[in-house]
Amino acid sequence: MANKIARLNAREQDPTLRAQNFEEVSYGFTADEARLEASRCLQCKHRPCVGACPVSIQIPDFIAEVRDGEFTKAADTIARDSLLPSVCGRVCPQESQCEGSCVLGIKGLPVNIGKLERFVGDTALAENSFKPVKAAPNGRKVAIIGSGPAGLACAADLAVKGYGVKMFEALHKPGGVLVYGIPEFRLPKDKIVAREIAKLSALGVEIETDVVVGRTITIDSLLDSTEQGGEGFSAVFVGSGAGLPYFMGIGGENLNGVVSANEFLTRANLMKAYDGGHDTPIFVGKRTVVVGGGNVAMDAVRTAKRLGSDAFIVYRRSEAELPARVEEVHHAKEEGIEFRMLTNPVEILGDEAGRVRAVRCVKMELGEPDASGRRSPVEVAGSEFEIECEAVIMALGTSPNPLIASTTPGLETNRRGGLIATEGGATSRAGVFAGGDAVTGAATVILAMGAGRKAAVAIDEYVAGLERFFWFE
Amino acid sequence: MFRIVEKQQLTPDTVLMRIAAPRVAKAARPGQFVMVRVDEKGERIPLTIADYSAEEGWVAIVTQTVGATSLKLNSLAAGDAIADFTGPLGRPSDFVTVAEDELRAKRFLFIAGGVGAAPVYPQVKWLHERGVRVDVIIGARNASLLIFTDQMRAACDNLYIATDDGSAGFHGMVTSLVKELVEVRGEKYDEAVTIGPMVMMKFTAMTTAELKIPTIASLNTLMVDGTGMCGACRVTVGGKTVFACVDGPEFDAHQVDFDEAMRRQTMYRTEEKQAYDRAKEGASASASVSAPASDHKCKIGRDE
C-alpha cells in the first residue's frame, strides 16, 4: 500500500487575513484530500500509533476506511474509543503521540493523522451520523464533576455501559477548557464543541451547569443515599481540571493591565468579549507581552493579536524548549507574533495612574539540564532591558483548585495540590475517582480524556463490586 | 434558568430580588456571594447574598443600577428568569465557625454603606438569632437612599443611621458616627465588620484601627468566573496577593491595600461606561427602567 505521495497538509486561512479575525485557521481536508493522505498509511502490523494514543484509537483501521471512502464506518471506528474526534484532531499534540510514532516518520514525514481524524469527526457531525449505542440501563448512577475533556470521556464510556450519568459544571456552559480556554480560531465553539458535547446528551448524559462542587453541593451529598438526604450516586469522578493561575511573584503584577492568561482567554472565549455583541469587557493594549511558552501562551498572544495589539511572547528558555505544539508556534509566527526567547521578566513597570507601561526583563542563557531534562535558564548579569507595553498576560501554568479536596474528608492531595489517584483513577476515598489536570496539574486534552476513560473502567469494576457485596448480604 | 420570585424597588435605583435557587439557598452562609449572568450575552457579575431561605428555596440579591448589567437585571420583573445564578461562593464569615458561647461573649458593630446594608443583613441576622450582641450603622448620602432599615432594626440591638446631608439620623459620615459611639458615648465593641463602597471601607478601617477594633471588610472586586480561575479579583492583604473569590471575600480590613483595590476596580471603566451608555439608549423606551439618580456626585472619582 506504500506510495510515494508527499504528506498532505490542510489548506489554511491566509496569515495576514486570519490575524484579524476569529475564523478557524485550518480549513481541514476535503474528501479527496483525506482519501489521498489516507492512502499513504503503510497499514503496518505492529501499529505503534495506536500504542501512542492515550485513548487507543484504532488508527490504521479508520485510516483504511477513509482511504476506501467509508467515512461513516471510519467515524464508528473512532467512536469506539473517542467521542471527540473533531476536538482531538484539532488540539492533540500529534507530533509527540500518534504521528510521532508513525513508521513513515522515520525516513520521511508521518501520515497526517490529526487532520484525518478531524476530517472524520467533522464529516460525521455534518452528516449527523452519530448513533448512540448503549447497553440497557443498569440502574446505577455516577456523578461526574467537571465537564471538560476528562469528565466528557468518562461520562461517555459510563453511559455506553448503561449507567445513569450526571455531569456537574461550575460555569454556565459545559466543555471546561474546550470552552473557556482554547480560542475559537483553533476550536470553534458552536460548530464543533457544542455539537460534540451534544453526543453525550444523545447518550442520555444529563448536564447541570452553575453547580460548584465544594460550595453548591459536596461530594458527600452526592454519595449519600436519598434516605440520608443525598443524591444517591454510586460513585463520583472528579475531573475538575487545574483552574488556578500561577503568577510570577514579581513587582508590579497587580498593576492595571496585568492579567492571567486564564482571565484573558475566559473573557475572550467563554464570555465572547471579542464579539461586539457581548457585555463582558476585555482590555487590549497597543502592545501586549505574553509571558510563557506553552499552548496557553500561544492562544493568548494570538488572541491579543487578533484584537488589534502588537503581540510578543517572552520565554525564559530557547525556542527548542517551547512546550507548545509545533503547529501553534508555526501559526503564531506566520501571524506576526514576535518571539523574545531567553528572556525573563523581573518587574512590571507602571505609570502614575497604576497602568502598565513596560516590562523589565533580563537575558537568559541555558545552563545544565534540570530535573525535567531541559537545560535550565540562567540570568545573564547586567543584561536588564525594558519592553514597552500596555498589557501583560501571565501564561505560567495552573494548579488544581483546592475547593474539592478541602471540602471532602479523606481526599488526599500531593504537594502541588493535585488529587492523589492510582493509574485507574482511584483516590484515597472509596467511590471517589479522579483524573485529568485535577490529578496531574496542567497537561493536555487527550491525556485528560485518557484518564477519564481509565477511570470509567475502574468505576465500572467498583460499582460491580458493590453489587457483589450486596448479594452477599 | 433561575426565576425571579419577587421584586421590590427599594430606592429609585436599588432593587431587591428573590431568586428561586434551591441548591444555593440550601448551602448559603453569611458572607458568601453569587455570580449572576442575566442573559445569553451577559457578563458574569458577583453579588453578595442579602438573604436566603433554605426551606423556601430562594436567595435574595440587592442590586444598585451602576452599569449595563445592573441596568439590565433591575429592569426585569417578577416571573422573569435570569440565565445563571451560581453559588454560594467564597468563604463564609469567620464567625460561623466560632463556638456560640464565645460569640455571645463578644459585641459586634456592623458598618454598612449604601447598598452594603443588604449583605450585612444575613450576618447580623445570623448572630442575632444566636443571641450575640450586635449593633449596626447604616450610612447613606441622604434618607431616600437608605435601605433595609426596618428588617435590620428587628435583627439587631441598636440601629444607627448616618446621612451625609443629615436628612436622617446622625449628620455626617459613618466614620464620625463610629468615633462618636466609641469615644463620646463610651460604647465598646470587640469586632467590627464593614461592607460598602471601597472608599468607605478604607476610611472605616482607618477609624477602627485608631480605635483598636479588629475589623473585617468584604471586598467587592472585579471577577469573571468567581471560582479562582481568572485572578481578576487579586488584592493585596498584609503584603500578600490573594484572590477575593476563593480566599475571601472577607479579609482583615486593617491589612487590605484599599488604594490598590480601588485602582484595580477601575480597570474596565472606559468599556463599562460605553456599555452603560449603550444599554441606557437601548432601554430608554422602557418606562420601568430605573436610572441612577442624576444628582449623584461621585466621591471616589468615577465621574472624572
JSON list of N, CA and C in Angstrom, two decimals, chain A residues 172 180 208 210 212 215-217 231 243-245 247 253-258 260 262-263 266-267 271 277-281 283 353-355 401, chain B residues 2 23 27 32 37 41-44 72 84-91 224 227-230 232 234 236 241 243 260 263-264 266-268 271:
[
{"chain": "A", "resi": 172, "resn": "HIS", "atom": "N", "xyz": [-21.25, 28.37, 33.31]},
{"chain": "A", "resi": 172, "resn": "HIS", "atom": "CA", "xyz": [-22.60, 28.33, 32.74]},
{"chain": "A", "resi": 172, "resn": "HIS", "atom": "C", "xyz": [-22.68, 27.52, 31.45]},
{"chain": "A", "resi": 180, "resn": "TYR", "atom": "N", "xyz": [-13.66, 27.58, 27.74]},
{"chain": "A", "resi": 180, "resn": "TYR", "atom": "CA", "xyz": [-13.12, 28.83, 28.29]},
{"chain": "A", "resi": 180, "resn": "TYR", "atom": "C", "xyz": [-11.69, 29.10, 27.85]},
{"chain": "A", "resi": 208, "resn": "GLU", "atom": "N", "xyz": [-25.80, 19.41, 34.45]},
{"chain": "A", "resi": 208, "resn": "GLU", "atom": "CA", "xyz": [-26.33, 20.54, 35.23]},
{"chain": "A", "resi": 208, "resn": "GLU", "atom": "C", "xyz": [-25.22, 21.58, 35.35]},
{"chain": "A", "resi": 210, "resn": "ASP", "atom": "N", "xyz": [-23.78, 25.60, 36.44]},
{"chain": "A", "resi": 210, "resn": "ASP", "atom": "CA", "xyz": [-23.92, 26.50, 37.59]},
{"chain": "A", "resi": 210, "resn": "ASP", "atom": "C", "xyz": [-23.86, 25.77, 38.93]},
{"chain": "A", "resi": 212, "resn": "VAL", "atom": "N", "xyz": [-21.12, 24.49, 41.66]},
{"chain": "A", "resi": 212, "resn": "VAL", "atom": "CA", "xyz": [-19.73, 24.45, 42.09]},
{"chain": "A", "resi": 212, "resn": "VAL", "atom": "C", "xyz": [-19.62, 23.41, 43.20]},
{"chain": "A", "resi": 215, "resn": "ARG", "atom": "N", "xyz": [-18.97, 23.92, 47.02]},
{"chain": "A", "resi": 215, "resn": "ARG", "atom": "CA", "xyz": [-19.71, 25.09, 47.51]},
{"chain": "A", "resi": 215, "resn": "ARG", "atom": "C", "xyz": [-21.22, 24.86, 47.41]},
{"chain": "A", "resi": 216, "resn": "THR", "atom": "N", "xyz": [-21.71, 24.67, 46.17]},
{"chain": "A", "resi": 216, "resn": "THR", "atom": "CA", "xyz": [-23.15, 24.49, 45.99]},
{"chain": "A", "resi": 216, "resn": "THR", "atom": "C", "xyz": [-23.59, 23.16, 46.59]},
{"chain": "A", "resi": 217, "resn": "ILE", "atom": "N", "xyz": [-22.81, 22.12, 46.31]},
{"chain": "A", "resi": 217, "resn": "ILE", "atom": "CA", "xyz": [-23.06, 20.80, 46.88]},
{"chain": "A", "resi": 217, "resn": "ILE", "atom": "C", "xyz": [-21.69, 20.20, 47.23]},
{"chain": "A", "resi": 231, "resn": "GLU", "atom": "N", "xyz": [-27.90, 12.45, 47.12]},
{"chain": "A", "resi": 231, "resn": "GLU", "atom": "CA", "xyz": [-28.40, 12.25, 45.77]},
{"chain": "A", "resi": 231, "resn": "GLU", "atom": "C", "xyz": [-28.22, 10.82, 45.27]},
{"chain": "A", "resi": 243, "resn": "GLY", "atom": "N", "xyz": [-7.49, 24.77, 37.58]},
{"chain": "A", "resi": 243, "resn": "GLY", "atom": "CA", "xyz": [-8.03, 26.07, 37.20]},
{"chain": "A", "resi": 243, "resn": "GLY", "atom": "C", "xyz": [-7.31, 27.29, 37.73]},
{"chain": "A", "resi": 244, "resn": "LEU", "atom": "N", "xyz": [-6.44, 27.12, 38.75]},
{"chain": "A", "resi": 244, "resn": "LEU", "atom": "CA", "xyz": [-5.90, 28.32, 39.40]},
{"chain": "A", "resi": 244, "resn": "LEU", "atom": "C", "xyz": [-4.60, 28.80, 38.75]},
{"chain": "A", "resi": 245, "resn": "PRO", "atom": "N", "xyz": [-4.59, 30.04, 38.25]},
{"chain": "A", "resi": 245, "resn": "PRO", "atom": "CA", "xyz": [-3.42, 30.51, 37.53]},
{"chain": "A", "resi": 245, "resn": "PRO", "atom": "C", "xyz": [-2.25, 30.85, 38.47]},
{"chain": "A", "resi": 247, "resn": "PHE", "atom": "N", "xyz": [1.05, 33.17, 39.18]},
{"chain": "A", "resi": 247, "resn": "PHE", "atom": "CA", "xyz": [1.68, 34.44, 38.82]},
{"chain": "A", "resi": 247, "resn": "PHE", "atom": "C", "xyz": [3.16, 34.31, 39.16]},
{"chain": "A", "resi": 253, "resn": "GLU", "atom": "N", "xyz": [2.90, 43.16, 39.57]},
{"chain": "A", "resi": 253, "resn": "GLU", "atom": "CA", "xyz": [1.96, 42.21, 38.97]},
{"chain": "A", "resi": 253, "resn": "GLU", "atom": "C", "xyz": [0.49, 42.57, 39.19]},
{"chain": "A", "resi": 254, "resn": "ASN", "atom": "N", "xyz": [0.23, 43.45, 40.17]},
{"chain": "A", "resi": 254, "resn": "ASN", "atom": "CA", "xyz": [-1.16, 43.85, 40.38]},
{"chain": "A", "resi": 254, "resn": "ASN", "atom": "C", "xyz": [-1.49, 45.18, 39.71]},
{"chain": "A", "resi": 255, "resn": "LEU", "atom": "N", "xyz": [-0.61, 45.66, 38.85]},
{"chain": "A", "resi": 255, "resn": "LEU", "atom": "CA", "xyz": [-0.91, 46.89, 38.10]},
{"chain": "A", "resi": 255, "resn": "LEU", "atom": "C", "xyz": [-2.10, 46.63, 37.17]},
{"chain": "A", "resi": 256, "resn": "ASN", "atom": "N", "xyz": [-2.81, 47.70, 36.83]},
{"chain": "A", "resi": 256, "resn": "ASN", "atom": "CA", "xyz": [-3.90, 47.56, 35.87]},
{"chain": "A", "resi": 256, "resn": "ASN", "atom": "C", "xyz": [-3.30, 47.25, 34.50]},
{"chain": "A", "resi": 257, "resn": "GLY", "atom": "N", "xyz": [-3.76, 46.18, 33.90]},
{"chain": "A", "resi": 257, "resn": "GLY", "atom": "CA", "xyz": [-3.21, 45.77, 32.61]},
{"chain": "A", "resi": 257, "resn": "GLY", "atom": "C", "xyz": [-2.49, 44.44, 32.69]},
{"chain": "A", "resi": 258, "resn": "VAL", "atom": "N", "xyz": [-2.27, 43.94, 33.92]},
{"chain": "A", "resi": 258, "resn": "VAL", "atom": "CA", "xyz": [-1.68, 42.60, 34.07]},
{"chain": "A", "resi": 258, "resn": "VAL", "atom": "C", "xyz": [-2.81, 41.62, 34.35]},
{"chain": "A", "resi": 260, "resn": "SER", "atom": "N", "xyz": [-4.03, 37.20, 34.10]},
{"chain": "A", "resi": 260, "resn": "SER", "atom": "CA", "xyz": [-3.63, 35.82, 33.83]},
{"chain": "A", "resi": 260, "resn": "SER", "atom": "C", "xyz": [-4.15, 35.45, 32.44]},
{"chain": "A", "resi": 262, "resn": "ASN", "atom": "N", "xyz": [-5.65, 32.82, 31.84]},
{"chain": "A", "resi": 262, "resn": "ASN", "atom": "CA", "xyz": [-7.00, 32.32, 32.12]},
{"chain": "A", "resi": 262, "resn": "ASN", "atom": "C", "xyz": [-8.03, 33.42, 32.04]},
{"chain": "A", "resi": 263, "resn": "GLU", "atom": "N", "xyz": [-7.73, 34.57, 32.67]},
{"chain": "A", "resi": 263, "resn": "GLU", "atom": "CA", "xyz": [-8.69, 35.67, 32.65]},
{"chain": "A", "resi": 263, "resn": "GLU", "atom": "C", "xyz": [-8.88, 36.18, 31.23]},
{"chain": "A", "resi": 266, "resn": "THR", "atom": "N", "xyz": [-10.66, 33.53, 29.12]},
{"chain": "A", "resi": 266, "resn": "THR", "atom": "CA", "xyz": [-12.05, 33.33, 29.55]},
{"chain": "A", "resi": 266, "resn": "THR", "atom": "C", "xyz": [-12.92, 34.50, 29.07]},
{"chain": "A", "resi": 267, "resn": "ARG", "atom": "N", "xyz": [-12.39, 35.71, 29.21]},
{"chain": "A", "resi": 267, "resn": "ARG", "atom": "CA", "xyz": [-13.15, 36.86, 28.70]},
{"chain": "A", "resi": 267, "resn": "ARG", "atom": "C", "xyz": [-13.39, 36.71, 27.20]},
{"chain": "A", "resi": 271, "resn": "MET", "atom": "N", "xyz": [-16.80, 34.17, 27.47]},
{"chain": "A", "resi": 271, "resn": "MET", "atom": "CA", "xyz": [-17.69, 35.32, 27.55]},
{"chain": "A", "resi": 271, "resn": "MET", "atom": "C", "xyz": [-17.83, 36.03, 26.20]},
{"chain": "A", "resi": 277, "resn": "GLY", "atom": "N", "xyz": [-21.14, 42.06, 20.31]},
{"chain": "A", "resi": 277, "resn": "GLY", "atom": "CA", "xyz": [-22.49, 41.95, 20.85]},
{"chain": "A", "resi": 277, "resn": "GLY", "atom": "C", "xyz": [-22.59, 41.45, 22.28]},
{"chain": "A", "resi": 278, "resn": "HIS", "atom": "N", "xyz": [-21.45, 41.17, 22.92]},
{"chain": "A", "resi": 278, "resn": "HIS", "atom": "CA", "xyz": [-21.50, 40.63, 24.28]},
{"chain": "A", "resi": 278, "resn": "HIS", "atom": "C", "xyz": [-21.03, 41.66, 25.30]},
{"chain": "A", "resi": 279, "resn": "ASP", "atom": "N", "xyz": [-21.50, 41.49, 26.55]},
{"chain": "A", "resi": 279, "resn": "ASP", "atom": "CA", "xyz": [-21.32, 42.54, 27.57]},
{"chain": "A", "resi": 279, "resn": "ASP", "atom": "C", "xyz": [-19.96, 42.54, 28.26]},
{"chain": "A", "resi": 280, "resn": "THR", "atom": "N", "xyz": [-19.25, 41.42, 28.26]},
{"chain": "A", "resi": 280, "resn": "THR", "atom": "CA", "xyz": [-18.01, 41.32, 29.04]},
{"chain": "A", "resi": 280, "resn": "THR", "atom": "C", "xyz": [-16.90, 42.15, 28.39]},
{"chain": "A", "resi": 281, "resn": "PRO", "atom": "N", "xyz": [-16.28, 43.04, 29.17]},
{"chain": "A", "resi": 281, "resn": "PRO", "atom": "CA", "xyz": [-15.18, 43.85, 28.59]},
{"chain": "A", "resi": 281, "resn": "PRO", "atom": "C", "xyz": [-13.88, 43.07, 28.53]},
{"chain": "A", "resi": 283, "resn": "PHE", "atom": "N", "xyz": [-9.54, 44.08, 27.94]},
{"chain": "A", "resi": 283, "resn": "PHE", "atom": "CA", "xyz": [-8.59, 45.17, 27.72]},
{"chain": "A", "resi": 283, "resn": "PHE", "atom": "C", "xyz": [-7.50, 44.71, 26.77]},
{"chain": "A", "resi": 353, "resn": "ALA", "atom": "N", "xyz": [-0.72, 56.44, 37.06]},
{"chain": "A", "resi": 353, "resn": "ALA", "atom": "CA", "xyz": [-2.11, 56.02, 37.29]},
{"chain": "A", "resi": 353, "resn": "ALA", "atom": "C", "xyz": [-2.21, 54.53, 37.64]},
{"chain": "A", "resi": 354, "resn": "GLY", "atom": "N", "xyz": [-1.05, 53.86, 37.71]},
{"chain": "A", "resi": 354, "resn": "GLY", "atom": "CA", "xyz": [-1.09, 52.44, 38.07]},
{"chain": "A", "resi": 354, "resn": "GLY", "atom": "C", "xyz": [-1.36, 51.52, 36.90]},
{"chain": "A", "resi": 355, "resn": "ARG", "atom": "N", "xyz": [-1.15, 52.03, 35.67]},
{"chain": "A", "resi": 355, "resn": "ARG", "atom": "CA", "xyz": [-1.33, 51.20, 34.48]},
{"chain": "A", "resi": 355, "resn": "ARG", "atom": "C", "xyz": [0.03, 50.73, 33.97]},
{"chain": "A", "resi": 401, "resn": "ASN", "atom": "N", "xyz": [-7.65, 23.47, 41.66]},
{"chain": "A", "resi": 401, "resn": "ASN", "atom": "CA", "xyz": [-8.43, 24.23, 42.64]},
{"chain": "A", "resi": 401, "resn": "ASN", "atom": "C", "xyz": [-8.56, 23.39, 43.92]},
{"chain": "B", "resi": 2, "resn": "PHE", "atom": "N", "xyz": [-33.09, 30.74, 36.12]},
{"chain": "B", "resi": 2, "resn": "PHE", "atom": "CA", "xyz": [-33.45, 30.92, 37.54]},
{"chain": "B", "resi": 2, "resn": "PHE", "atom": "C", "xyz": [-34.52, 32.01, 37.61]},
{"chain": "B", "resi": 23, "resn": "ARG", "atom": "N", "xyz": [-30.64, 24.90, 45.42]},
{"chain": "B", "resi": 23, "resn": "ARG", "atom": "CA", "xyz": [-29.32, 24.39, 45.82]},
{"chain": "B", "resi": 23, "resn": "ARG", "atom": "C", "xyz": [-28.50, 25.48, 46.51]},
{"chain": "B", "resi": 27, "resn": "ALA", "atom": "N", "xyz": [-27.24, 25.85, 50.66]},
{"chain": "B", "resi": 27, "resn": "ALA", "atom": "CA", "xyz": [-25.83, 25.86, 51.05]},
{"chain": "B", "resi": 27, "resn": "ALA", "atom": "C", "xyz": [-25.35, 27.22, 51.56]},
{"chain": "B", "resi": 32, "resn": "GLN", "atom": "N", "xyz": [-21.17, 35.01, 52.07]},
{"chain": "B", "resi": 32, "resn": "GLN", "atom": "CA", "xyz": [-20.89, 34.47, 50.73]},
{"chain": "B", "resi": 32, "resn": "GLN", "atom": "C", "xyz": [-21.57, 35.28, 49.63]},
{"chain": "B", "resi": 37, "resn": "ARG", "atom": "N", "xyz": [-25.49, 35.86, 35.81]},
{"chain": "B", "resi": 37, "resn": "ARG", "atom": "CA", "xyz": [-25.43, 36.24, 34.40]},
{"chain": "B", "resi": 37, "resn": "ARG", "atom": "C", "xyz": [-26.87, 36.42, 33.95]},
{"chain": "B", "resi": 41, "resn": "LYS", "atom": "N", "xyz": [-26.02, 36.90, 26.40]},
{"chain": "B", "resi": 41, "resn": "LYS", "atom": "CA", "xyz": [-24.88, 37.73, 26.02]},
{"chain": "B", "resi": 41, "resn": "LYS", "atom": "C", "xyz": [-24.30, 38.47, 27.22]},
{"chain": "B", "resi": 42, "resn": "GLY", "atom": "N", "xyz": [-24.82, 38.18, 28.38]},
{"chain": "B", "resi": 42, "resn": "GLY", "atom": "CA", "xyz": [-24.45, 38.94, 29.57]},
{"chain": "B", "resi": 42, "resn": "GLY", "atom": "C", "xyz": [-23.09, 38.58, 30.12]},
{"chain": "B", "resi": 43, "resn": "GLU", "atom": "N", "xyz": [-22.58, 39.48, 30.99]},
{"chain": "B", "resi": 43, "resn": "GLU", "atom": "CA", "xyz": [-21.34, 39.20, 31.70]},
{"chain": "B", "resi": 43, "resn": "GLU", "atom": "C", "xyz": [-21.69, 38.52, 33.02]},
{"chain": "B", "resi": 44, "resn": "ARG", "atom": "N", "xyz": [-20.69, 37.95, 33.65]},
{"chain": "B", "resi": 44, "resn": "ARG", "atom": "CA", "xyz": [-20.88, 37.35, 34.97]},
{"chain": "B", "resi": 44, "resn": "ARG", "atom": "C", "xyz": [-20.49, 38.39, 36.01]},
{"chain": "B", "resi": 72, "resn": "LYS", "atom": "N", "xyz": [-29.75, 46.10, 33.19]},
{"chain": "B", "resi": 72, "resn": "LYS", "atom": "CA", "xyz": [-30.49, 45.01, 32.55]},
{"chain": "B", "resi": 72, "resn": "LYS", "atom": "C", "xyz": [-31.18, 44.15, 33.61]},
{"chain": "B", "resi": 84, "resn": "ASP", "atom": "N", "xyz": [-28.21, 32.61, 34.64]},
{"chain": "B", "resi": 84, "resn": "ASP", "atom": "CA", "xyz": [-27.35, 31.85, 35.54]},
{"chain": "B", "resi": 84, "resn": "ASP", "atom": "C", "xyz": [-27.26, 32.49, 36.91]},
{"chain": "B", "resi": 85, "resn": "PHE", "atom": "N", "xyz": [-27.17, 31.64, 37.91]},
{"chain": "B", "resi": 85, "resn": "PHE", "atom": "CA", "xyz": [-27.12, 32.08, 39.30]},
{"chain": "B", "resi": 85, "resn": "PHE", "atom": "C", "xyz": [-26.32, 31.01, 40.05]},
{"chain": "B", "resi": 86, "resn": "THR", "atom": "N", "xyz": [-25.05, 31.27, 40.26]},
{"chain": "B", "resi": 86, "resn": "THR", "atom": "CA", "xyz": [-24.13, 30.25, 40.78]},
{"chain": "B", "resi": 86, "resn": "THR", "atom": "C", "xyz": [-23.62, 30.61, 42.17]},
{"chain": "B", "resi": 87, "resn": "GLY", "atom": "N", "xyz": [-23.63, 29.65, 43.06]},
{"chain": "B", "resi": 87, "resn": "GLY", "atom": "CA", "xyz": [-23.09, 29.92, 44.37]},
{"chain": "B", "resi": 87, "resn": "GLY", "atom": "C", "xyz": [-23.50, 28.84, 45.35]},
{"chain": "B", "resi": 88, "resn": "PRO", "atom": "N", "xyz": [-23.39, 29.07, 46.63]},
{"chain": "B", "resi": 88, "resn": "PRO", "atom": "CA", "xyz": [-22.76, 30.25, 47.21]},
{"chain": "B", "resi": 88, "resn": "PRO", "atom": "C", "xyz": [-21.25, 30.16, 47.06]},
{"chain": "B", "resi": 89, "resn": "LEU", "atom": "N", "xyz": [-20.60, 31.28, 46.77]},
{"chain": "B", "resi": 89, "resn": "LEU", "atom": "CA", "xyz": [-19.16, 31.28, 46.54]},
{"chain": "B", "resi": 89, "resn": "LEU", "atom": "C", "xyz": [-18.43, 32.05, 47.63]},
{"chain": "B", "resi": 90, "resn": "GLY", "atom": "N", "xyz": [-17.14, 31.84, 47.68]},
{"chain": "B", "resi": 90, "resn": "GLY", "atom": "CA", "xyz": [-16.33, 32.49, 48.71]},
{"chain": "B", "resi": 90, "resn": "GLY", "atom": "C", "xyz": [-16.47, 31.78, 50.04]},
{"chain": "B", "resi": 91, "resn": "ARG", "atom": "N", "xyz": [-15.60, 32.18, 50.97]},
{"chain": "B", "resi": 91, "resn": "ARG", "atom": "CA", "xyz": [-15.65, 31.58, 52.30]},
{"chain": "B", "resi": 91, "resn": "ARG", "atom": "C", "xyz": [-16.72, 32.27, 53.14]},
{"chain": "B", "resi": 224, "resn": "VAL", "atom": "N", "xyz": [-14.52, 37.36, 37.09]},
{"chain": "B", "resi": 224, "resn": "VAL", "atom": "CA", "xyz": [-15.10, 36.80, 35.87]},
{"chain": "B", "resi": 224, "resn": "VAL", "atom": "C", "xyz": [-15.81, 35.48, 36.19]},
{"chain": "B", "resi": 227, "resn": "THR", "atom": "N", "xyz": [-14.60, 31.54, 40.81]},
{"chain": "B", "resi": 227, "resn": "THR", "atom": "CA", "xyz": [-14.22, 30.25, 41.41]},
{"chain": "B", "resi": 227, "resn": "THR", "atom": "C", "xyz": [-12.72, 30.08, 41.56]},
{"chain": "B", "resi": 228, "resn": "GLY", "atom": "N", "xyz": [-11.94, 31.14, 41.32]},
{"chain": "B", "resi": 228, "resn": "GLY", "atom": "CA", "xyz": [-10.48, 31.04, 41.48]},
{"chain": "B", "resi": 228, "resn": "GLY", "atom": "C", "xyz": [-9.72, 30.90, 40.18]},
{"chain": "B", "resi": 229, "resn": "MET", "atom": "N", "xyz": [-10.44, 30.87, 39.07]},
{"chain": "B", "resi": 229, "resn": "MET", "atom": "CA", "xyz": [-9.81, 30.60, 37.79]},
{"chain": "B", "resi": 229, "resn": "MET", "atom": "C", "xyz": [-9.09, 31.78, 37.16]},
{"chain": "B", "resi": 230, "resn": "CYS", "atom": "N", "xyz": [-9.60, 32.98, 37.34]},
{"chain": "B", "resi": 230, "resn": "CYS", "atom": "CA", "xyz": [-9.09, 34.06, 36.50]},
{"chain": "B", "resi": 230, "resn": "CYS", "atom": "C", "xyz": [-8.12, 34.99, 37.21]},
{"chain": "B", "resi": 232, "resn": "ALA", "atom": "N", "xyz": [-8.83, 37.96, 38.38]},
{"chain": "B", "resi": 232, "resn": "ALA", "atom": "CA", "xyz": [-9.19, 39.36, 38.21]},
{"chain": "B", "resi": 232, "resn": "ALA", "atom": "C", "xyz": [-9.39, 40.03, 39.56]},
{"chain": "B", "resi": 234, "resn": "ARG", "atom": "N", "xyz": [-7.61, 39.82, 42.24]},
{"chain": "B", "resi": 234, "resn": "ARG", "atom": "CA", "xyz": [-6.41, 39.88, 43.09]},
{"chain": "B", "resi": 234, "resn": "ARG", "atom": "C", "xyz": [-6.42, 41.13, 43.97]},
{"chain": "B", "resi": 236, "resn": "THR", "atom": "N", "xyz": [-4.20, 42.84, 47.55]},
{"chain": "B", "resi": 236, "resn": "THR", "atom": "CA", "xyz": [-3.06, 42.67, 48.44]},
{"chain": "B", "resi": 236, "resn": "THR", "atom": "C", "xyz": [-3.54, 42.82, 49.88]},
{"chain": "B", "resi": 241, "resn": "THR", "atom": "N", "xyz": [-0.46, 38.78, 47.80]},
{"chain": "B", "resi": 241, "resn": "THR", "atom": "CA", "xyz": [-1.55, 38.77, 46.83]},
{"chain": "B", "resi": 241, "resn": "THR", "atom": "C", "xyz": [-2.47, 37.59, 47.10]},
{"chain": "B", "resi": 243, "resn": "PHE", "atom": "N", "xyz": [-6.74, 36.01, 46.30]},
{"chain": "B", "resi": 243, "resn": "PHE", "atom": "CA", "xyz": [-7.90, 36.10, 45.41]},
{"chain": "B", "resi": 243, "resn": "PHE", "atom": "C", "xyz": [-9.13, 36.35, 46.28]},
{"chain": "B", "resi": 260, "resn": "GLU", "atom": "N", "xyz": [-4.86, 50.14, 46.19]},
{"chain": "B", "resi": 260, "resn": "GLU", "atom": "CA", "xyz": [-4.68, 49.25, 45.04]},
{"chain": "B", "resi": 260, "resn": "GLU", "atom": "C", "xyz": [-6.03, 48.65, 44.62]},
{"chain": "B", "resi": 263, "resn": "ARG", "atom": "N", "xyz": [-8.00, 51.13, 42.71]},
{"chain": "B", "resi": 263, "resn": "ARG", "atom": "CA", "xyz": [-7.43, 51.33, 41.37]},
{"chain": "B", "resi": 263, "resn": "ARG", "atom": "C", "xyz": [-7.77, 50.16, 40.46]},
{"chain": "B", "resi": 264, "resn": "ARG", "atom": "N", "xyz": [-7.68, 48.94, 41.01]},
{"chain": "B", "resi": 264, "resn": "ARG", "atom": "CA", "xyz": [-7.97, 47.77, 40.18]},
{"chain": "B", "resi": 264, "resn": "ARG", "atom": "C", "xyz": [-9.45, 47.71, 39.76]},
{"chain": "B", "resi": 266, "resn": "THR", "atom": "N", "xyz": [-11.12, 50.07, 38.69]},
{"chain": "B", "resi": 266, "resn": "THR", "atom": "CA", "xyz": [-11.36, 50.97, 37.55]},
{"chain": "B", "resi": 266, "resn": "THR", "atom": "C", "xyz": [-10.81, 50.42, 36.24]},
{"chain": "B", "resi": 267, "resn": "MET", "atom": "N", "xyz": [-10.31, 49.18, 36.27]},
{"chain": "B", "resi": 267, "resn": "MET", "atom": "CA", "xyz": [-9.63, 48.58, 35.12]},
{"chain": "B", "resi": 267, "resn": "MET", "atom": "C", "xyz": [-10.43, 48.70, 33.83]},
{"chain": "B", "resi": 268, "resn": "TYR", "atom": "N", "xyz": [-11.72, 48.44, 33.89]},
{"chain": "B", "resi": 268, "resn": "TYR", "atom": "CA", "xyz": [-12.54, 48.43, 32.67]},
{"chain": "B", "resi": 268, "resn": "TYR", "atom": "C", "xyz": [-13.51, 49.62, 32.63]},
{"chain": "B", "resi": 271, "resn": "GLU", "atom": "N", "xyz": [-14.68, 50.83, 29.14]},
{"chain": "B", "resi": 271, "resn": "GLU", "atom": "CA", "xyz": [-15.57, 49.87, 28.49]},
{"chain": "B", "resi": 271, "resn": "GLU", "atom": "C", "xyz": [-16.92, 49.81, 29.21]}
]
